[in-house]
Amino acid sequence: MKEEKIKLNVTEIENFYYDITRCIRCKGCKWVDHIYMPGVKFSTRCPSEKRYLFDSYSAYGRLKLAQAVIEGRLDFSEKMLDAIYKCQLCGACDVGCKRNLDLEIELPLEALRIRAVESGKGPMPQHKQIAGNIEETHNRFDAPHGNRQKWLPADVKPARKADIVYFVGCSASYAHPEIAEATARILNAAKSDFMLLGSEEWCCGYPLYITGQIEAAKKNAQHNTEAIRKSGAGVVLVSCAEGYRMLKVNYPKMFNKSTTEMGFKVVHLTEYVDELVKKGTLKFTKKMDLRVTYHDACNLSRLSEPWIYWEGTRGEWGVTNPPMPRRRGTNGIYQQPRDIIKSIPGLELVEMVRFRENAWCCGAGGGVKEAFPDFALWTASERLEEVKETGAEIIVTGCPWCKDNFNDAVKKDDINLKVYDFSELILQAISL
Amino acid sequence: MSISEEAYRVMEDIVGAGYISSDAVDMEAYRGGVEGYGASMGFAKVMSRLPAAVIMPKTTEEVQKIVRVCNLFKIPFIPVSTMFWLAQSVPHVEGSLLIDLKRMDKLEIDEEHMYALVESGVIYSQLQEQAMRRGLYTTVPGGGSQVSVIANMLDCGFSPLNFRNGFPSRRLLGIEWVLPDGEILRTGSLAFSDDPFWGEGPGPELRGILRGNAPGWNGSFGICTQMAIKLSPFQPEKLEPSGISPHTTLQLPPKRMRWINFTLPDREALINAMYKIGEAEVSAAMTKVPIFFRVVAKSESKEDFWELWRKESEESLAKFHVLRVLLIGYTSEEQLDYEERVLMDIMGELGGEPRRTKPTDESWFKNADSAGMWLMAGGYISVEYCLETIESAAQQGEDYATLKKQYTPPLMADYGDPGWFQSIEIGHGGYFEFLIFYDPREDTNRVDHFYLETAKLNIKKGHWTSFCGSSQPIRLIGPAYGPNFHLWMMKVKETFDVNSLSNPPVPYEHDVFIDRAEWMHPLEDWKDPIKDWKDPNME
């Protein structure tokens, strides 16, 4: 067998041809890990497959579509775009496959969208609109760039120079100022000095990257990376799961680097607070007699492992040389948020049936909320069915986009449930 | 070839517009050929066809109507549930309707009478979880816990747990079946009541006809829509799931369940141990551990596997005689203690040494992760599975290993490993499976040759074969094992499937493959006893 040169580079889908053609339809991408299988109810992990049923809406089917594109049998028709964009790219399939076959799934699906955009057919019109907003105003909402720091309360003073820079993100800057404010107050309470990038902070690029608009995403990544470096911060603190994954994983991925080569460390608020609590720097003093369930945001959990750039060869038996590093979702941020909840007096943590790496996506990611809002809402409603079975009064998550989508579903389904971002929960517990 | 607009519209009326498609993108997602069990082997490459349409019924009544429409419009159809055996789950003739049964996911358990009623879309891990919550259990087969219970029970269904709970086919109770012409047949007590608790009758026993021989009719005999399966009583404690993917496992209750791996001095001692454990009627399962399985279990990645595998040799294999035994205190902790003492006595006599064994189960209760078999080489198929004595299971494997040397490469070198065998039905039988591994990116013609040559070897040496209904050319197997069972199969098939629409050309599909695959012709040295038979749907 002749050795082939390959790279972990999503701009060329051919890099993943081996993975695409080695699927065996064990459907690890569909089912919850069988060890944790709960029965028929809540037994699957892929929203798209469950909602649309045809194999073209599953990871195993989409790999076939990717193969057909590479082999020239299909182009990016309207139906094809429907099949590849009705997917949150939530990574559940990727982790499931790596339980069994250790194939790359998320990466070829990302690469397929990039190829769709390159072909001039993708992404969906709503995604193009958002790209236009970001180009114009550096945020996805088309809000004035000058308002990015409007959330900052008068009594919170960011440092001019600190080791931590808080990357606020579009959602907390414009749509959910309560998250930004809570995060800032938590840092104040912990006596952790932090800087803001202010007008130098642009959209993290998630809505661009995840819809295949990689050139535009790269532009934002370059700008933000430069701004962070100029700030001199060693730590970038993020309260948004999408921003976290972009800065930690997708920026180095786009730059053909590893996370460790970026020159700064990316930390989610839950990681940071967990460390403070364990050191005793931050104490939860307020008792909260509540039953809470935790939703693992995809971008904070199974998709958040550090990126390791790799290039090499694949030879006999498909063996890679040097050995290709695998990101299997094992080391995502799972335990820290749970430890925080457990350390808040009075809070009772009740897990959903599908938790941690098997969690069902909230439905908002991957450009779905923008292009297919009904599907996003359906996905959230499915999750809330699971929440109901826990008897929880609160669902807490580390991603503002999850919070939004759950809130929309709570309203639609008329459910008595509060949806919290993690920052809000922590702020309440430290009782300022 | 497409399905007529009229027929499509009628079927759309049956299931609703959201559950039928003939769109080219949707069809492409069902392409067979290069992936899955037997990936890139000749059969998959030569025989796979894209479906003309895919339909997803929800009820038996919908299935019946669809099959009747197929008969009216002469549309070939293939029923599928999870499509794990991809080469057999895609159509083999143009213009076929793929009937995807995934929406049929009803699962009910009658705890008192210890059976489960499942529809076609239910998979083993779902059933196992629900059964265990009620103190019952079933066998999760080697194919994996992700396979459809019904499809697998009709096909094979074997696992080491068959040591205790026996042949899968013995656990079939009432069955509901849409025959190839759309008639509904209910067997056992389902024929005269809503309760499927009993499997036999009324009248002549039909389960054998419906199932065919292992590996079954592969969808060429209509569609089984509901099946009741006998469950067995289990021990009462919970198997606790633990770990984060990919390192997830079930923690076994230490006083109730225990796997113990033993190293035995030689092949004879290992086989003797299997017989003696059966005679003593202790243990819940036992399986000889192929060295390949062990290295797979120790590997963190494909690269890791090859590094470890290359350290093995014919010498290390010759010394590797490991028997894995499962003890379960079904009735009490004392049962486990007693069985362990008996087991240790047997092993003491035979020179068996217990090895350190993890107090967990990753495989046989809820996972049966056969998917790992593909990881290391990329291509895998079992060329035979045999149900004979323990001794013959071992012997057949050794004969295969000898033959295999001529075909290595392209087959993966395995130092002469004679495969995987286990004791079934309390030692009254041996189950053998010979797994081969290859790189599907290489020329696989010689893999096809080896596959066929194992059938000839079976005939020459008088070995058992499970491939009497499909998976090998029936024109070869029929006269040798019959002398005419293949003719009977065809007559039965023609009687029930008058229009030859239910997954044609099964059970003739390997004959058609060999006719079509030029590289197989030099090996076609058998007399064709039913040369004139032509499937009307073959182009």
GROMACS .gro file of N, CA and C in nm, chain B residues 429-515:
model
  261
  861GLY      N    1  -2.235  -2.817   2.300
  861GLY     CA    2  -2.196  -2.773   2.167
  861GLY      C    3  -2.081  -2.675   2.173
  862GLY      N    4  -2.018  -2.658   2.057
  862GLY     CA    5  -1.912  -2.558   2.045
  862GLY      C    6  -1.951  -2.461   1.935
  863TYR      N    7  -1.923  -2.337   1.960
  863TYR     CA    8  -1.949  -2.233   1.859
  863TYR      C    9  -1.815  -2.179   1.814
  864PHE      N   10  -1.798  -2.174   1.684
  864PHE     CA   11  -1.671  -2.129   1.630
  864PHE      C   12  -1.695  -2.019   1.528
  865GLU      N   13  -1.610  -1.921   1.532
  865GLU     CA   14  -1.622  -1.814   1.432
  865GLU      C   15  -1.481  -1.779   1.386
  866PHE      N   16  -1.463  -1.773   1.256
  866PHE     CA   17  -1.329  -1.745   1.203
  866PHE      C   18  -1.331  -1.607   1.139
  867LEU      N   19  -1.260  -1.516   1.206
  867LEU     CA   20  -1.260  -1.378   1.162
  867LEU      C   21  -1.137  -1.352   1.077
  868ILE      N   22  -1.158  -1.284   0.966
  868ILE     CA   23  -1.041  -1.245   0.887
  868ILE      C   24  -1.037  -1.094   0.873
  869PHE      N   25  -0.917  -1.043   0.859
  869PHE     CA   26  -0.895  -0.899   0.854
  869PHE      C   27  -0.813  -0.865   0.730
  870TYR      N   28  -0.848  -0.756   0.669
  870TYR     CA   29  -0.779  -0.715   0.546
  870TYR      C   30  -0.793  -0.565   0.532
  871ASP      N   31  -0.713  -0.510   0.443
  871ASP     CA   32  -0.722  -0.367   0.417
  871ASP      C   33  -0.808  -0.348   0.292
  872PRO      N   34  -0.926  -0.289   0.306
  872PRO     CA   35  -1.016  -0.278   0.191
  872PRO      C   36  -0.961  -0.194   0.078
  873ARG      N   37  -0.854  -0.120   0.105
  873ARG     CA   38  -0.797  -0.037  -0.002
  873ARG      C   39  -0.707  -0.118  -0.094
  874GLU      N   40  -0.674  -0.239  -0.052
  874GLU     CA   41  -0.594  -0.328  -0.135
  874GLU      C   42  -0.684  -0.405  -0.230
  875ASP      N   43  -0.625  -0.477  -0.324
  875ASP     CA   44  -0.701  -0.565  -0.411
  875ASP      C   45  -0.759  -0.679  -0.325
  876THR      N   46  -0.890  -0.688  -0.322
  876THR     CA   47  -0.953  -0.785  -0.231
  876THR      C   48  -0.996  -0.914  -0.304
  877ASN      N   49  -0.956  -0.931  -0.429
  877ASN     CA   50  -0.998  -1.052  -0.502
  877ASN      C   51  -0.955  -1.180  -0.430
  878ARG      N   52  -0.837  -1.177  -0.375
  878ARG     CA   53  -0.787  -1.297  -0.306
  878ARG      C   54  -0.861  -1.319  -0.172
  879VAL      N   55  -0.912  -1.213  -0.117
  879VAL     CA   56  -0.995  -1.228   0.003
  879VAL      C   57  -1.122  -1.302  -0.037
  880ASP      N   58  -1.179  -1.264  -0.151
  880ASP     CA   59  -1.297  -1.335  -0.203
  880ASP      C   60  -1.265  -1.483  -0.226
  881HIS      N   61  -1.147  -1.507  -0.279
  881HIS     CA   62  -1.107  -1.647  -0.308
  881HIS      C   63  -1.102  -1.728  -0.178
  882PHE      N   64  -1.040  -1.669  -0.078
  882PHE     CA   65  -1.029  -1.742   0.050
  882PHE      C   66  -1.167  -1.771   0.106
  883TYR      N   67  -1.251  -1.672   0.099
  883TYR     CA   68  -1.387  -1.687   0.152
  883TYR      C   69  -1.453  -1.809   0.086
  884LEU      N   70  -1.445  -1.817  -0.044
  884LEU     CA   71  -1.508  -1.929  -0.115
  884LEU      C   72  -1.437  -2.061  -0.085
  885GLU      N   73  -1.306  -2.054  -0.076
  885GLU     CA   74  -1.231  -2.178  -0.052
  885GLU      C   75  -1.263  -2.239   0.086
  886THR      N   76  -1.304  -2.157   0.180
  886THR     CA   77  -1.342  -2.214   0.310
  886THR      C   78  -1.466  -2.302   0.296
  887ALA      N   79  -1.556  -2.264   0.205
  887ALA     CA   80  -1.676  -2.347   0.181
  887ALA      C   81  -1.633  -2.482   0.123
  888LYS      N   82  -1.538  -2.477   0.032
  888LYS     CA   83  -1.491  -2.603  -0.029
  888LYS      C   84  -1.418  -2.688   0.074
  889LEU      N   85  -1.343  -2.620   0.160
  889LEU     CA   86  -1.272  -2.693   0.266
  889LEU      C   87  -1.372  -2.763   0.359
  890ASN      N   88  -1.478  -2.694   0.392
  890ASN     CA   89  -1.582  -2.753   0.477
  890ASN      C   90  -1.636  -2.881   0.413
  891ILE      N   91  -1.662  -2.874   0.285
  891ILE     CA   92  -1.718  -2.990   0.213
  891ILE      C   93  -1.616  -3.105   0.214
  892LYS      N   94  -1.492  -3.070   0.182
  892LYS     CA   95  -1.387  -3.172   0.173
  892LYS      C   96  -1.364  -3.241   0.308
  893LYS      N   97  -1.365  -3.161   0.414
  893LYS     CA   98  -1.332  -3.218   0.545
  893LYS      C   99  -1.455  -3.258   0.627
  894GLY      N  100  -1.571  -3.232   0.573
  894GLY     CA  101  -1.693  -3.268   0.645
  894GLY      C  102  -1.722  -3.176   0.761
  895HIS      N  103  -1.675  -3.053   0.752
  895HIS     CA  104  -1.704  -2.956   0.859
  895HIS      C  105  -1.846  -2.903   0.845
  896TRP      N  106  -1.895  -2.862   0.958
  896TRP     CA  107  -2.025  -2.794   0.961
  896TRP      C  108  -2.015  -2.663   0.884
  897THR      N  109  -2.128  -2.621   0.824
  897THR     CA  110  -2.135  -2.484   0.772
  897THR      C  111  -2.267  -2.421   0.815
  898SER      N  112  -2.259  -2.293   0.849
  898SER     CA  113  -2.381  -2.219   0.878
  898SER      C  114  -2.434  -2.150   0.753
  899PHE      N  115  -2.356  -2.156   0.648
  899PHE     CA  116  -2.390  -2.076   0.531
  899PHE      C  117  -2.469  -2.157   0.429
  900CYS      N  118  -2.576  -2.220   0.477
  900CYS     CA  119  -2.657  -2.301   0.387
  900CYS      C  120  -2.765  -2.220   0.318
  901GLY      N  121  -2.800  -2.108   0.373
  901GLY     CA  122  -2.909  -2.031   0.314
  901GLY      C  123  -2.859  -1.916   0.230
  902SER      N  124  -2.754  -1.856   0.272
  902SER     CA  125  -2.692  -1.748   0.194
  902SER      C  126  -2.548  -1.738   0.243
  903SER      N  127  -2.478  -1.643   0.194
  903SER     CA  128  -2.337  -1.618   0.229
  903SER      C  129  -2.239  -1.706   0.155
  904GLN      N  130  -2.284  -1.812   0.095
  904GLN     CA  131  -2.200  -1.890   0.004
  904GLN      C  132  -2.290  -1.935  -0.111
  905PRO      N  133  -2.232  -1.975  -0.225
  905PRO     CA  134  -2.318  -2.015  -0.338
  905PRO      C  135  -2.401  -2.139  -0.303
  906ILE      N  136  -2.527  -2.126  -0.317
  906ILE     CA  137  -2.616  -2.237  -0.281
  906ILE      C  138  -2.599  -2.354  -0.378
  907ARG      N  139  -2.554  -2.324  -0.499
  907ARG     CA  140  -2.532  -2.433  -0.596
  907ARG      C  141  -2.412  -2.520  -0.555
  908LEU      N  142  -2.323  -2.462  -0.478
  908LEU     CA  143  -2.210  -2.539  -0.426
  908LEU      C  144  -2.249  -2.613  -0.299
  909ILE      N  145  -2.313  -2.541  -0.208
  909ILE     CA  146  -2.342  -2.596  -0.076
  909ILE      C  147  -2.456  -2.698  -0.082
  910GLY      N  148  -2.558  -2.665  -0.160
  910GLY     CA  149  -2.679  -2.748  -0.164
  910GLY      C  150  -2.652  -2.895  -0.191
  911PRO      N  151  -2.592  -2.928  -0.305
  911PRO     CA  152  -2.568  -3.070  -0.335
  911PRO      C  153  -2.476  -3.135  -0.232
  912ALA      N  154  -2.380  -3.060  -0.179
  912ALA     CA  155  -2.283  -3.120  -0.088
  912ALA      C  156  -2.344  -3.152   0.047
  913TYR      N  157  -2.429  -3.068   0.095
  913TYR     CA  158  -2.486  -3.088   0.229
  913TYR      C  159  -2.629  -3.141   0.223
  914GLY      N  160  -2.685  -3.149   0.106
  914GLY     CA  161  -2.827  -3.180   0.091
  914GLY      C  162  -2.864  -3.326   0.094
  915PRO      N  163  -2.880  -3.392  -0.011
  915PRO     CA  164  -2.828  -3.354  -0.144
  915PRO      C  165  -2.913  -3.251  -0.218
  916ASN      N  166  -3.027  -3.213  -0.164
  916ASN     CA  167  -3.111  -3.124  -0.245
  916ASN      C  168  -3.181  -3.017  -0.161
  917PHE      N  169  -3.121  -2.980  -0.050
  917PHE     CA  170  -3.192  -2.884   0.034
  917PHE      C  171  -3.209  -2.750  -0.038
  918HIS      N  172  -3.114  -2.720  -0.125
  918HIS     CA  173  -3.122  -2.593  -0.197
  918HIS      C  174  -3.246  -2.590  -0.287
  919LEU      N  175  -3.281  -2.705  -0.342
  919LEU     CA  176  -3.400  -2.710  -0.428
  919LEU      C  177  -3.526  -2.689  -0.343
  920TRP      N  178  -3.522  -2.747  -0.224
  920TRP     CA  179  -3.635  -2.728  -0.133
  920TRP      C  180  -3.647  -2.581  -0.093
  921MET      N  181  -3.532  -2.521  -0.067
  921MET     CA  182  -3.536  -2.378  -0.029
  921MET      C  183  -3.596  -2.294  -0.140
  922MET      N  184  -3.554  -2.324  -0.260
  922MET     CA  185  -3.607  -2.247  -0.372
  922MET      C  186  -3.757  -2.270  -0.389
  923LYS      N  187  -3.800  -2.397  -0.367
  923LYS     CA  188  -3.944  -2.426  -0.381
  923LYS      C  189  -4.024  -2.351  -0.273
  924VAL      N  190  -3.971  -2.353  -0.152
  924VAL     CA  191  -4.039  -2.282  -0.043
  924VAL      C  192  -4.046  -2.133  -0.076
  925LYS      N  193  -3.934  -2.083  -0.120
  925LYS     CA  194  -3.927  -1.940  -0.155
  925LYS      C  195  -4.028  -1.907  -0.266
  926GLU      N  196  -4.031  -1.988  -0.369
  926GLU     CA  197  -4.121  -1.961  -0.482
  926GLU      C  198  -4.268  -1.973  -0.440
  927THR      N  199  -4.293  -2.062  -0.345
  927THR     CA  200  -4.431  -2.082  -0.299
  927THR      C  201  -4.481  -1.959  -0.224
  928PHE      N  202  -4.397  -1.908  -0.137
  928PHE     CA  203  -4.440  -1.795  -0.055
  928PHE      C  204  -4.420  -1.660  -0.126
  929ASP      N  205  -4.324  -1.655  -0.216
  929ASP     CA  206  -4.291  -1.528  -0.283
  929ASP      C  207  -4.310  -1.547  -0.432
  930VAL      N  208  -4.433  -1.557  -0.473
  930VAL     CA  209  -4.462  -1.596  -0.612
  930VAL      C  210  -4.406  -1.496  -0.713
  931ASN      N  211  -4.399  -1.371  -0.673
  931ASN     CA  212  -4.347  -1.270  -0.767
  931ASN      C  213  -4.197  -1.245  -0.751
  932SER      N  214  -4.136  -1.320  -0.662
  932SER     CA  215  -3.993  -1.304  -0.634
  932SER      C  216  -3.955  -1.158  -0.611
  933LEU      N  217  -4.018  -1.100  -0.512
  933LEU     CA  218  -3.996  -0.957  -0.485
  933LEU      C  219  -3.926  -0.931  -0.353
  934SER      N  220  -3.925  -1.030  -0.264
  934SER     CA  221  -3.869  -1.008  -0.132
  934SER      C  222  -3.718  -1.030  -0.137
  935ASN      N  223  -3.647  -0.919  -0.141
  935ASN     CA  224  -3.501  -0.915  -0.147
  935ASN      C  225  -3.438  -1.015  -0.245
  936PRO      N  226  -3.475  -1.007  -0.370
  936PRO     CA  227  -3.409  -1.093  -0.468
  936PRO      C  228  -3.264  -1.054  -0.487
  937PRO      N  229  -3.172  -1.139  -0.522
  937PRO     CA  230  -3.192  -1.281  -0.550
  937PRO      C  231  -3.159  -1.373  -0.432
  938VAL      N  232  -3.171  -1.327  -0.309
  938VAL     CA  233  -3.149  -1.416  -0.195
  938VAL      C  234  -3.253  -1.528  -0.202
  939PRO      N  235  -3.219  -1.652  -0.177
  939PRO     CA  236  -3.093  -1.704  -0.125
  939PRO      C  237  -2.990  -1.741  -0.232
  940TYR      N  238  -3.006  -1.681  -0.347
  940TYR     CA  239  -2.923  -1.715  -0.462
  940TYR      C  240  -2.816  -1.610  -0.488
  941GLU      N  241  -2.802  -1.517  -0.394
  941GLU     CA  242  -2.724  -1.397  -0.426
  941GLU      C  243  -2.576  -1.424  -0.445
  942HIS      N  244  -2.522  -1.522  -0.374
  942HIS     CA  245  -2.379  -1.549  -0.393
  942HIS      C  246  -2.353  -1.623  -0.524
  943ASP      N  247  -2.450  -1.698  -0.570
  943ASP     CA  248  -2.437  -1.759  -0.703
  943ASP      C  249  -2.434  -1.650  -0.809
  944VAL      N  250  -2.523  -1.553  -0.794
  944VAL     CA  251  -2.526  -1.444  -0.891
  944VAL      C  252  -2.396  -1.366  -0.886
  945PHE      N  253  -2.348  -1.344  -0.764
  945PHE     CA  254  -2.220  -1.272  -0.751
  945PHE      C  255  -2.110  -1.345  -0.827
  946ILE      N  256  -2.102  -1.476  -0.808
  946ILE     CA  257  -1.993  -1.550  -0.873
  946ILE      C  258  -2.012  -1.549  -1.025
  947ASP      N  259  -2.135  -1.554  -1.069
  947ASP     CA  260  -2.158  -1.542  -1.213
  947ASP      C  261  -2.107  -1.408  -1.266
   0.00000   0.00000   0.00000
